Amino acid sequence: MTPSPPQTATTIAEARDLVKVFRDFWHRPKVRAVNDITFEVKRGEVFGLLGPNGSGKSTTIKMMLGLLHPTSGYLRVLDRSPDDVKTKARVGYLAEESYLYPYLTSEETLHFFGRLFNLNAKQREERIDQLLDMIGLQHARRRVVGEFSKGMARRIGLAQALINDPDLIILDEPTSGLDPLGCRQVKDLIRALARRGKTVLLSSHLLADVEDICDRIAILYNGRIQAMGSMHELLEQRNRYRVTLPEELAPDQLQRVLDEIRSVLGAEPDIDHPRLDLEEFFLRIIEKARNEVESQSGATPSHTLASYLSAPPS
Amino acid sequence: MNRIVTVFLPCALGLALLWGAGTLHAPLLEARRVHDLDHAEPLENAPPLVVFSTVALGGFSGIIADILWVRAAQLQMDGQYFELVQLADWITKLQPRFPEGWIYHAWNLSYNVSVMFPRPEDRWRWVRHGIELLRDGGLRYNPAHPTLHRELGWLFQHKLGASMDQAHMFYKLAWALEMERIFDGRGPDYAALAQTPTSRTAVLQVPGMSELLAQLREEGFEPFTYRWPETHRIPVMRNIMRDHEAGSVLLNHIRLRMMVDRYRLIPSRMQEIEAEHGPLDWRLPQAHAIYWAWSGLPHADGFEEQMMSRMIFHSVSEAFQQGGFFYDPDEELFIPGPNPDLLPYAMRALEEALEEFDDDAMRAAHMNFLNNAMIIMYTHHRIDEARNLFDLLHTHYPAEAEDRGFDQYVIELFTDRLDQLGPQGVSAMIDEWLHQSHFWLALGDTDRAAGYDRLARQTWRLYMEPRLHDPDLRERTGLPPISDIRRRALERVRESLTTQTARDRLRNGME
Amino acid sequence: MNGILAIALISVRNAIRSKIVMVLLAFLLITLIGLPLTLQGDGTLPGHVRVLIRYTLGLATLILSIATVWASCAAISTEIRDRQIQLVVSKPVRASQIWLGKWLGLMAINVLFLMLCFVSTYAALRGTTTPDRWSDTEIEQLHTEILVAQYKLAPQPRDVREEVQRQYRAARARGEWPEEIPTQEVLPRIERALRTQANSVPAGSSNRWVFNVPHPPPDDRPLILRYRFSLSVMDLDPVSGSWTIGSLQASHRQVETFEQPPRTWHSVAISPDRIEDDGTLTVEFANHADRTVTVIFQPDEGLHLMVYAGGFLMNYFRAGLLILFHLSFLAAVGVTAGAYFSIPVAAMTSFYALLLINAARFIGRIAEGTASGGHGHAHGPHGGWFQDAIHLTSHLVHRGLYAVIRPLESANPLDYLVVGEWIPWTEVGYMFGVKVVLYSGILMVLGAWHMARKEVALPS
């Protein structure tokens, strides 16, 4: 289920005793949004910030992007201050909502952000082409993003986050507003990026998202980290076991296995049929329907990662 | 504590201000009513600028008008006038229902600005701007405002009519030429105008009109612009019209439209005025002063009514004394003069005034008028009427005429007692009158020629009478024979004439 | 650079999408088309052209200024409000680049629209000054007096220092000034009196002025002597007089007699060959008034010489540049204000700042006034230290404010155009330095500094 842990454990981002206090007009402390948190993001891992709304996930991310300034504590991203333009040049960011210019087309939007990364025209052309393929919006290249559905806008948001071939990709609620299909595509994409060696930091309040793609997570509540560790460490129940039997098992074989268990344990094991999770089931149905009717609506991604997205030097 | 500062204090302050404003509301409404500031009636057919300024800008139009007004005053102080007409136009159109704005700016342009220019044609342009501002703007938006009528009348009566401005002769001539073009004479032909169709559609239905229009357009004239072509082309247009039966209808239609639309002269009203105040010469400003005062009278009461009645009375009197008009373009002569036909009307107006205000000043004015009128009638050779005036004077003011006879009295109105004048003085006076006589003869006014001739002869006779039987006195203080004086005067007139027509007239007249 | 251009482009598109800016630009178009069609002028061609230039371009500039201030205030503040700025700030662009990009975008719009204004007004000017509508004399007058660039020369000031001293000594000797009046109060009065006297011509006498003409115009370009006088009496009746122009040798003289009213501008055309070899031109005014009336030329600019320096188009272009520099300053004010505040607050702040700048002279006068008030104890012994402190504070505040806004004070370039006055390149260069480089630069530093410190993702 979980991919192999990163080989190199270089720290990409580090926060120590980080605090963010929001103040009101009179400069009086109003909310302690982030309260003394400490964590590290290692190169090549997918790190998830999990927590309910208002738990401090977005605030933490925005501090890592230089959009907010920590009240106190230590914060380094890519070995520099988050405000440093050299840091920003290597970071890709998808905001929790798509703050795009509604009057630009998909293409213009990506050109604009490409220019901000100082990419030349040729680079931009190439990357935009691949990105649009990747997110499946090639057909909406010349449509203004103001007309887009939330899902389409998220995809453009994702594309702009990747245009600079970032080393660190920060995704704030990457699946919010997407339908299950889109969710799955985005998750697949994140996994593919991780395989390519990219470091991903994401926040979400959707447990399934985090569970599916994160190597490590930190659970935030009320501005504090309540638990942190690898998915494996956190979820594994060391004193319980699950035995998966090969598929086509004849009833008498099953009976024999059960008898053996009863004799060893001296107790009755729980037994039921495995179920697909709903996401899995839903995607199968859709896949079947799509094969029958070639639908033109929505996005049809190529499922292939843009080739320029490079693996970081080890 | 913080709550009190951030919530309650602003609320309390807001409520207090609201209450304060509320208490002012009623007095403000009352003040609006009292000062007649309600612009409730909608403007109809107003140009876009006016609609925009009154509707879209609302109360802000007043502020903009004020800013422009300050700028206008500043520019005027700096001696920069070229923007003033534009500013006056905008200021008045921003507040079209504010008559004082129109009045001030019209007066400012006509009186203050015009005199800053040395050339009469420049001055006239500014005076005209003032007239147009009142006539085409002020009265359009405030048609029932008496003061606007009076101010417009005043511009005609005083700025054009009187001789206070150095360039008044230029104004009179310019106005007369403009009016002459429209009326083709002293005034409109009311009967013809009454028959003239007012609408363009009706004109087009007149038989032969389409051919006439085609011919005019072929020559480059477009009659329905209701503007005259360049001066030298007017006769060409007139000739084409004269040759067509539909021509007079078209010409009258153009005249009618120009009178009504451009000069805001309504023929029926002009006719009423003439019925009341005599055959006015509409080429002269006095007639227009009467017209505007007359137009304003129905809307006026109290002070305004009195002022306008006086304006009419003065202008009628002026029209008699100065409301005639002699123009000879060939000789380049423009001579405003008396209009003796108006005597009975001026007399009546005066008598009415005398009845109303019977005081010393009025009686002095009456006597002056009788004397002036006598001179006018005498020099126009309307001796009977002059003699009637003399009799009237005798009845009313017996001490005035004393022992003198009619002719002597008139002659001595021009000067002192003849005896005190000496032979040179009398001779010069006779010479001048004979000169006048021949001058008018050359210009074709035989009445005035005869009037001055009589004046000269009577003067000679009166002066020489006591000397006829006293050779010694005749030797010392006698005059040369009148034929000698006449010859010299004739010579001078001849030399001053520039056209053959005038010389011919003079020769024929002498015969 | 790439980033700046991208931001500039976005700022153009943002401005174009603003409803208020669009309404203003629609007004601009209406002004450019409608105003020339409805203008009345005073019925003369020069008057028409002056009103056309002053009001069409003046109103267009006003509209552009308002649109610029509004669009520039919105440039950064709406992006903060709509949070697009978060994506931009998270990219490797410096705050100064964002500021510069926004400003450049607005300037691009301004250049475009200003060009439109100037070209269309010029077209209107050409289209309404055709020979079929005006007389040849008027067209000639237009081309010699307005559609040219002439520099303005004041007559050489007379050296009155010695005379002042002499009169002062004489007056003291006669005991005219009591001893307690200090010298530094008396001398300026005498000097003022002498200067007025130097510009006065009593009836029956004459007075002479000398102009130094450094660059004589070509022979076919007459010099124009412009003058305006007031009278020692309170009426507006014309005065007769004459100008004698050129040296005293009869062959070189030009005599113009006239009868003109006071308080309005008059002009005399002078042939360039009246200028002496040493570059001086002497004019002598004789007052022929048949009444006791003294003609007084205003000492500041009641008498000056207009000398041909170049064609109208280049001058028109320079006027456009001056307006552009002003707009660039406005844009800088707005962008910086927008970096600090939300739109309505930024707009109010900007307009207030502009109001202060327009009131520069007034503020300068207050600064002067409070300077003397602070020491004068005019309010008696009860004023005390408190009043002094208030005076001093007020004085310092106004002095400081005046020092800041004074360099921005400039004549309206349209004032030059309507009198055909040459706009020197030095003025253009100075205004570029002050408004574009210095003040816009300072505003950029202020704006960028704040943006770099600002937390753009604060929860609303």
PDB file of C-alpha atoms in Angstrom, chain C residues 85-273:
ATOM      1  CA  ILE C  85      -1.664  38.155  -5.035  1.00  0.00           C
ATOM      2  CA  GLN C  86      -1.035  35.002  -2.974  1.00  0.00           C
ATOM      3  CA  LEU C  87      -0.114  33.069  -6.076  1.00  0.00           C
ATOM      4  CA  VAL C  88       2.032  35.922  -7.322  1.00  0.00           C
ATOM      5  CA  VAL C  89       3.855  36.517  -4.067  1.00  0.00           C
ATOM      6  CA  SER C  90       4.585  32.809  -3.730  1.00  0.00           C
ATOM      7  CA  LYS C  91       6.487  33.026  -7.025  1.00  0.00           C
ATOM      8  CA  PRO C  92      10.046  34.309  -7.241  1.00  0.00           C
ATOM      9  CA  VAL C  93       9.178  37.982  -7.832  1.00  0.00           C
ATOM     10  CA  ARG C  94      10.247  40.797  -5.591  1.00  0.00           C
ATOM     11  CA  ALA C  95       7.771  43.300  -4.197  1.00  0.00           C
ATOM     12  CA  SER C  96       9.512  46.015  -6.179  1.00  0.00           C
ATOM     13  CA  GLN C  97       8.917  44.024  -9.367  1.00  0.00           C
ATOM     14  CA  ILE C  98       5.240  43.690  -8.582  1.00  0.00           C
ATOM     15  CA  TRP C  99       5.039  47.436  -7.928  1.00  0.00           C
ATOM     16  CA  LEU C 100       6.943  48.259 -11.079  1.00  0.00           C
ATOM     17  CA  GLY C 101       4.861  45.864 -13.162  1.00  0.00           C
ATOM     18  CA  LYS C 102       1.614  47.423 -11.978  1.00  0.00           C
ATOM     19  CA  TRP C 103       2.928  50.923 -12.553  1.00  0.00           C
ATOM     20  CA  LEU C 104       4.269  50.148 -16.004  1.00  0.00           C
ATOM     21  CA  GLY C 105       0.976  48.588 -17.026  1.00  0.00           C
ATOM     22  CA  LEU C 106      -0.898  51.708 -16.006  1.00  0.00           C
ATOM     23  CA  MET C 107       1.604  53.878 -17.785  1.00  0.00           C
ATOM     24  CA  ALA C 108       1.120  51.856 -20.947  1.00  0.00           C
ATOM     25  CA  ILE C 109      -2.598  52.592 -20.798  1.00  0.00           C
ATOM     26  CA  ASN C 110      -1.894  56.229 -20.097  1.00  0.00           C
ATOM     27  CA  VAL C 111       0.491  56.529 -23.008  1.00  0.00           C
ATOM     28  CA  LEU C 112      -2.082  54.977 -25.289  1.00  0.00           C
ATOM     29  CA  PHE C 113      -4.972  57.137 -24.169  1.00  0.00           C
ATOM     30  CA  LEU C 114      -2.922  60.282 -23.933  1.00  0.00           C
ATOM     31  CA  MET C 115      -1.810  59.720 -27.491  1.00  0.00           C
ATOM     32  CA  LEU C 116      -5.415  59.246 -28.480  1.00  0.00           C
ATOM     33  CA  CYS C 117      -6.330  62.509 -26.744  1.00  0.00           C
ATOM     34  CA  PHE C 118      -3.537  64.488 -28.300  1.00  0.00           C
ATOM     35  CA  VAL C 119      -3.997  63.085 -31.771  1.00  0.00           C
ATOM     36  CA  SER C 120      -7.757  63.499 -31.799  1.00  0.00           C
ATOM     37  CA  THR C 121      -7.558  67.011 -30.394  1.00  0.00           C
ATOM     38  CA  TYR C 122      -5.009  67.877 -33.021  1.00  0.00           C
ATOM     39  CA  ALA C 123      -7.293  66.436 -35.662  1.00  0.00           C
ATOM     40  CA  ALA C 124     -10.175  68.484 -34.283  1.00  0.00           C
ATOM     41  CA  LEU C 125      -7.915  71.508 -34.317  1.00  0.00           C
ATOM     42  CA  ARG C 126      -6.992  70.963 -37.935  1.00  0.00           C
ATOM     43  CA  GLY C 127     -10.550  70.128 -38.905  1.00  0.00           C
ATOM     44  CA  THR C 128     -12.056  73.251 -37.381  1.00  0.00           C
ATOM     45  CA  THR C 129      -9.484  75.786 -38.503  1.00  0.00           C
ATOM     46  CA  THR C 130      -9.921  75.400 -42.233  1.00  0.00           C
ATOM     47  CA  PRO C 131      -9.793  78.489 -44.432  1.00  0.00           C
ATOM     48  CA  ASP C 132     -13.434  78.111 -45.495  1.00  0.00           C
ATOM     49  CA  ARG C 133     -14.579  78.873 -41.969  1.00  0.00           C
ATOM     50  CA  TRP C 134     -12.229  81.633 -40.937  1.00  0.00           C
ATOM     51  CA  SER C 135     -10.706  84.683 -42.521  1.00  0.00           C
ATOM     52  CA  ASP C 136      -7.117  84.729 -43.729  1.00  0.00           C
ATOM     53  CA  THR C 137      -6.141  87.289 -41.108  1.00  0.00           C
ATOM     54  CA  GLU C 138      -7.447  85.096 -38.336  1.00  0.00           C
ATOM     55  CA  ILE C 139      -5.624  82.052 -39.667  1.00  0.00           C
ATOM     56  CA  GLU C 140      -2.481  84.088 -39.975  1.00  0.00           C
ATOM     57  CA  GLN C 141      -2.928  85.319 -36.417  1.00  0.00           C
ATOM     58  CA  LEU C 142      -3.464  81.741 -35.260  1.00  0.00           C
ATOM     59  CA  HIS C 143      -0.231  80.604 -36.801  1.00  0.00           C
ATOM     60  CA  THR C 144       1.856  83.497 -35.540  1.00  0.00           C
ATOM     61  CA  GLU C 145       0.437  83.661 -32.023  1.00  0.00           C
ATOM     62  CA  ILE C 146      -0.860  80.268 -30.934  1.00  0.00           C
ATOM     63  CA  LEU C 147       0.235  77.453 -33.181  1.00  0.00           C
ATOM     64  CA  VAL C 148       3.891  78.210 -32.570  1.00  0.00           C
ATOM     65  CA  ALA C 149       6.344  77.862 -29.751  1.00  0.00           C
ATOM     66  CA  GLN C 150       7.689  81.162 -28.573  1.00  0.00           C
ATOM     67  CA  TYR C 151       9.769  81.837 -25.576  1.00  0.00           C
ATOM     68  CA  LYS C 152       8.881  84.650 -23.306  1.00  0.00           C
ATOM     69  CA  LEU C 153      11.362  87.362 -22.491  1.00  0.00           C
ATOM     70  CA  ALA C 154      11.029  89.896 -19.750  1.00  0.00           C
ATOM     71  CA  PRO C 155      12.712  93.256 -20.183  1.00  0.00           C
ATOM     72  CA  GLN C 156      16.074  93.704 -18.526  1.00  0.00           C
ATOM     73  CA  PRO C 157      15.509  94.701 -14.956  1.00  0.00           C
ATOM     74  CA  ARG C 158      16.725  98.140 -14.167  1.00  0.00           C
ATOM     75  CA  ASP C 159      19.489  98.283 -11.591  1.00  0.00           C
ATOM     76  CA  VAL C 160      17.916 100.287  -8.837  1.00  0.00           C
ATOM     77  CA  ARG C 161      20.232  99.409  -5.941  1.00  0.00           C
ATOM     78  CA  GLU C 162      22.154 102.653  -6.001  1.00  0.00           C
ATOM     79  CA  GLU C 163      19.050 104.706  -6.438  1.00  0.00           C
ATOM     80  CA  VAL C 164      17.451 102.903  -3.500  1.00  0.00           C
ATOM     81  CA  GLN C 165      20.400 103.728  -1.274  1.00  0.00           C
ATOM     82  CA  ARG C 166      20.435 107.319  -2.429  1.00  0.00           C
ATOM     83  CA  GLN C 167      16.728 107.810  -1.824  1.00  0.00           C
ATOM     84  CA  TYR C 168      17.007 106.072   1.497  1.00  0.00           C
ATOM     85  CA  ARG C 169      19.737 108.410   2.688  1.00  0.00           C
ATOM     86  CA  ALA C 170      17.841 111.407   1.440  1.00  0.00           C
ATOM     87  CA  ALA C 171      14.637 110.275   3.140  1.00  0.00           C
ATOM     88  CA  ARG C 172      16.425 109.650   6.405  1.00  0.00           C
ATOM     89  CA  ALA C 173      18.054 113.029   6.156  1.00  0.00           C
ATOM     90  CA  ARG C 174      14.640 114.608   5.658  1.00  0.00           C
ATOM     91  CA  GLY C 175      13.371 112.614   8.614  1.00  0.00           C
ATOM     92  CA  GLU C 176      10.647 110.941   6.542  1.00  0.00           C
ATOM     93  CA  TRP C 177      11.138 107.583   8.259  1.00  0.00           C
ATOM     94  CA  PRO C 178      11.186 107.631  12.032  1.00  0.00           C
ATOM     95  CA  GLU C 179      14.313 106.122  13.558  1.00  0.00           C
ATOM     96  CA  GLU C 180      12.488 103.172  15.100  1.00  0.00           C
ATOM     97  CA  ILE C 181      11.585 101.745  11.683  1.00  0.00           C
ATOM     98  CA  PRO C 182      14.502  99.474  10.794  1.00  0.00           C
ATOM     99  CA  THR C 183      16.416  99.828   7.565  1.00  0.00           C
ATOM    100  CA  GLN C 184      15.446  96.409   6.257  1.00  0.00           C
ATOM    101  CA  GLU C 185      11.803  97.470   6.312  1.00  0.00           C
ATOM    102  CA  VAL C 186      12.341 100.740   4.556  1.00  0.00           C
ATOM    103  CA  LEU C 187      14.584  99.575   1.729  1.00  0.00           C
ATOM    104  CA  PRO C 188      12.130  97.105   0.154  1.00  0.00           C
ATOM    105  CA  ARG C 189       9.444  99.770   0.170  1.00  0.00           C
ATOM    106  CA  ILE C 190      11.646 102.221  -1.637  1.00  0.00           C
ATOM    107  CA  GLU C 191      12.696  99.522  -4.045  1.00  0.00           C
ATOM    108  CA  ARG C 192       9.096  98.538  -4.752  1.00  0.00           C
ATOM    109  CA  ALA C 193       8.172 102.130  -5.364  1.00  0.00           C
ATOM    110  CA  LEU C 194      11.109 102.517  -7.723  1.00  0.00           C
ATOM    111  CA  ARG C 195      10.241  99.368  -9.645  1.00  0.00           C
ATOM    112  CA  THR C 196       6.639 100.445 -10.066  1.00  0.00           C
ATOM    113  CA  GLN C 197       7.911 103.805 -11.183  1.00  0.00           C
ATOM    114  CA  ALA C 198      10.166 102.121 -13.722  1.00  0.00           C
ATOM    115  CA  ASN C 199       7.071 100.484 -15.210  1.00  0.00           C
ATOM    116  CA  SER C 200       4.919 103.624 -15.196  1.00  0.00           C
ATOM    117  CA  VAL C 201       4.443 106.151 -17.917  1.00  0.00           C
ATOM    118  CA  PRO C 202       2.740 109.417 -16.927  1.00  0.00           C
ATOM    119  CA  ALA C 203       0.695 111.319 -19.492  1.00  0.00           C
ATOM    120  CA  GLY C 204       2.838 113.143 -21.995  1.00  0.00           C
ATOM    121  CA  SER C 205       6.024 111.283 -21.176  1.00  0.00           C
ATOM    122  CA  SER C 206       7.657 108.075 -22.277  1.00  0.00           C
ATOM    123  CA  ASN C 207       9.601 105.155 -20.879  1.00  0.00           C
ATOM    124  CA  ARG C 208      12.041 102.725 -22.410  1.00  0.00           C
ATOM    125  CA  TRP C 209      12.717  99.018 -21.935  1.00  0.00           C
ATOM    126  CA  VAL C 210      15.499  96.865 -23.304  1.00  0.00           C
ATOM    127  CA  PHE C 211      15.136  93.188 -24.122  1.00  0.00           C
ATOM    128  CA  ASN C 212      18.072  90.843 -24.541  1.00  0.00           C
ATOM    129  CA  VAL C 213      17.226  88.488 -27.375  1.00  0.00           C
ATOM    130  CA  PRO C 214      19.790  85.669 -27.233  1.00  0.00           C
ATOM    131  CA  HIS C 215      18.469  83.708 -30.200  1.00  0.00           C
ATOM    132  CA  PRO C 216      16.885  85.960 -32.803  1.00  0.00           C
ATOM    133  CA  PRO C 217      14.131  84.243 -34.778  1.00  0.00           C
ATOM    134  CA  PRO C 218      14.244  83.693 -38.542  1.00  0.00           C
ATOM    135  CA  ASP C 219      13.397  86.754 -40.614  1.00  0.00           C
ATOM    136  CA  ASP C 220       9.893  85.641 -41.492  1.00  0.00           C
ATOM    137  CA  ARG C 221       8.955  85.179 -37.848  1.00  0.00           C
ATOM    138  CA  PRO C 222       7.991  88.439 -36.187  1.00  0.00           C
ATOM    139  CA  LEU C 223       8.606  89.008 -32.515  1.00  0.00           C
ATOM    140  CA  ILE C 224       5.443  89.728 -30.591  1.00  0.00           C
ATOM    141  CA  LEU C 225       5.431  92.376 -27.916  1.00  0.00           C
ATOM    142  CA  ARG C 226       2.597  91.507 -25.530  1.00  0.00           C
ATOM    143  CA  TYR C 227       1.510  93.961 -22.935  1.00  0.00           C
ATOM    144  CA  ARG C 228      -1.209  94.830 -20.563  1.00  0.00           C
ATOM    145  CA  PHE C 229      -1.473  97.960 -18.535  1.00  0.00           C
ATOM    146  CA  SER C 230      -3.606  99.463 -15.859  1.00  0.00           C
ATOM    147  CA  LEU C 231      -4.347 103.092 -15.318  1.00  0.00           C
ATOM    148  CA  SER C 232      -3.953 105.460 -12.430  1.00  0.00           C
ATOM    149  CA  VAL C 233      -7.670 106.200 -12.742  1.00  0.00           C
ATOM    150  CA  MET C 234     -10.603 103.915 -12.156  1.00  0.00           C
ATOM    151  CA  ASP C 235     -12.114 103.805 -15.639  1.00  0.00           C
ATOM    152  CA  LEU C 236     -11.710 101.545 -18.601  1.00  0.00           C
ATOM    153  CA  ASP C 237     -11.551 104.207 -21.274  1.00  0.00           C
ATOM    154  CA  PRO C 238      -8.943 103.622 -23.934  1.00  0.00           C
ATOM    155  CA  VAL C 239      -5.660 105.475 -23.780  1.00  0.00           C
ATOM    156  CA  SER C 240      -3.787 106.641 -26.813  1.00  0.00           C
ATOM    157  CA  GLY C 241      -0.104 106.042 -27.014  1.00  0.00           C
ATOM    158  CA  SER C 242       2.613 104.786 -29.241  1.00  0.00           C
ATOM    159  CA  TRP C 243       5.383 102.251 -29.316  1.00  0.00           C
ATOM    160  CA  THR C 244       8.678 103.137 -30.854  1.00  0.00           C
ATOM    161  CA  ILE C 245      10.599 100.021 -31.562  1.00  0.00           C
ATOM    162  CA  GLY C 246      14.249  99.722 -32.478  1.00  0.00           C
ATOM    163  CA  SER C 247      17.202 102.027 -32.171  1.00  0.00           C
ATOM    164  CA  LEU C 248      16.997 105.750 -32.464  1.00  0.00           C
ATOM    165  CA  GLN C 249      18.194 105.827 -36.056  1.00  0.00           C
ATOM    166  CA  ALA C 250      15.200 106.603 -38.165  1.00  0.00           C
ATOM    167  CA  SER C 251      15.814 103.789 -40.626  1.00  0.00           C
ATOM    168  CA  HIS C 252      15.611 101.209 -37.900  1.00  0.00           C
ATOM    169  CA  ARG C 253      12.513 102.394 -36.189  1.00  0.00           C
ATOM    170  CA  GLN C 254       9.031 101.126 -36.180  1.00  0.00           C
ATOM    171  CA  VAL C 255       6.326 103.316 -34.709  1.00  0.00           C
ATOM    172  CA  GLU C 256       2.919 101.972 -33.786  1.00  0.00           C
ATOM    173  CA  THR C 257       0.273 104.300 -32.489  1.00  0.00           C
ATOM    174  CA  PHE C 258      -2.861 103.035 -30.905  1.00  0.00           C
ATOM    175  CA  GLU C 259      -5.778 103.751 -28.695  1.00  0.00           C
ATOM    176  CA  GLN C 260      -6.384 100.856 -26.347  1.00  0.00           C
ATOM    177  CA  PRO C 261      -8.259 100.100 -23.166  1.00  0.00           C
ATOM    178  CA  PRO C 262      -6.469  99.000 -19.994  1.00  0.00           C
ATOM    179  CA  ARG C 263      -6.528  95.610 -18.303  1.00  0.00           C
ATOM    180  CA  THR C 264      -6.622  93.513 -21.437  1.00  0.00           C
ATOM    181  CA  TRP C 265      -3.834  92.007 -23.498  1.00  0.00           C
ATOM    182  CA  HIS C 266      -2.551  93.750 -26.607  1.00  0.00           C
ATOM    183  CA  SER C 267       0.203  92.830 -28.946  1.00  0.00           C
ATOM    184  CA  VAL C 268       2.501  94.414 -31.514  1.00  0.00           C
ATOM    185  CA  ALA C 269       4.313  92.409 -34.172  1.00  0.00           C
ATOM    186  CA  ILE C 270       7.948  93.393 -34.525  1.00  0.00           C
ATOM    187  CA  SER C 271      10.186  92.555 -37.422  1.00  0.00           C
ATOM    188  CA  PRO C 272      13.309  90.640 -36.311  1.00  0.00           C
ATOM    189  CA  ASP C 273      15.587  93.083 -38.100  1.00  0.00           C
TER     190      ASP C 273
END
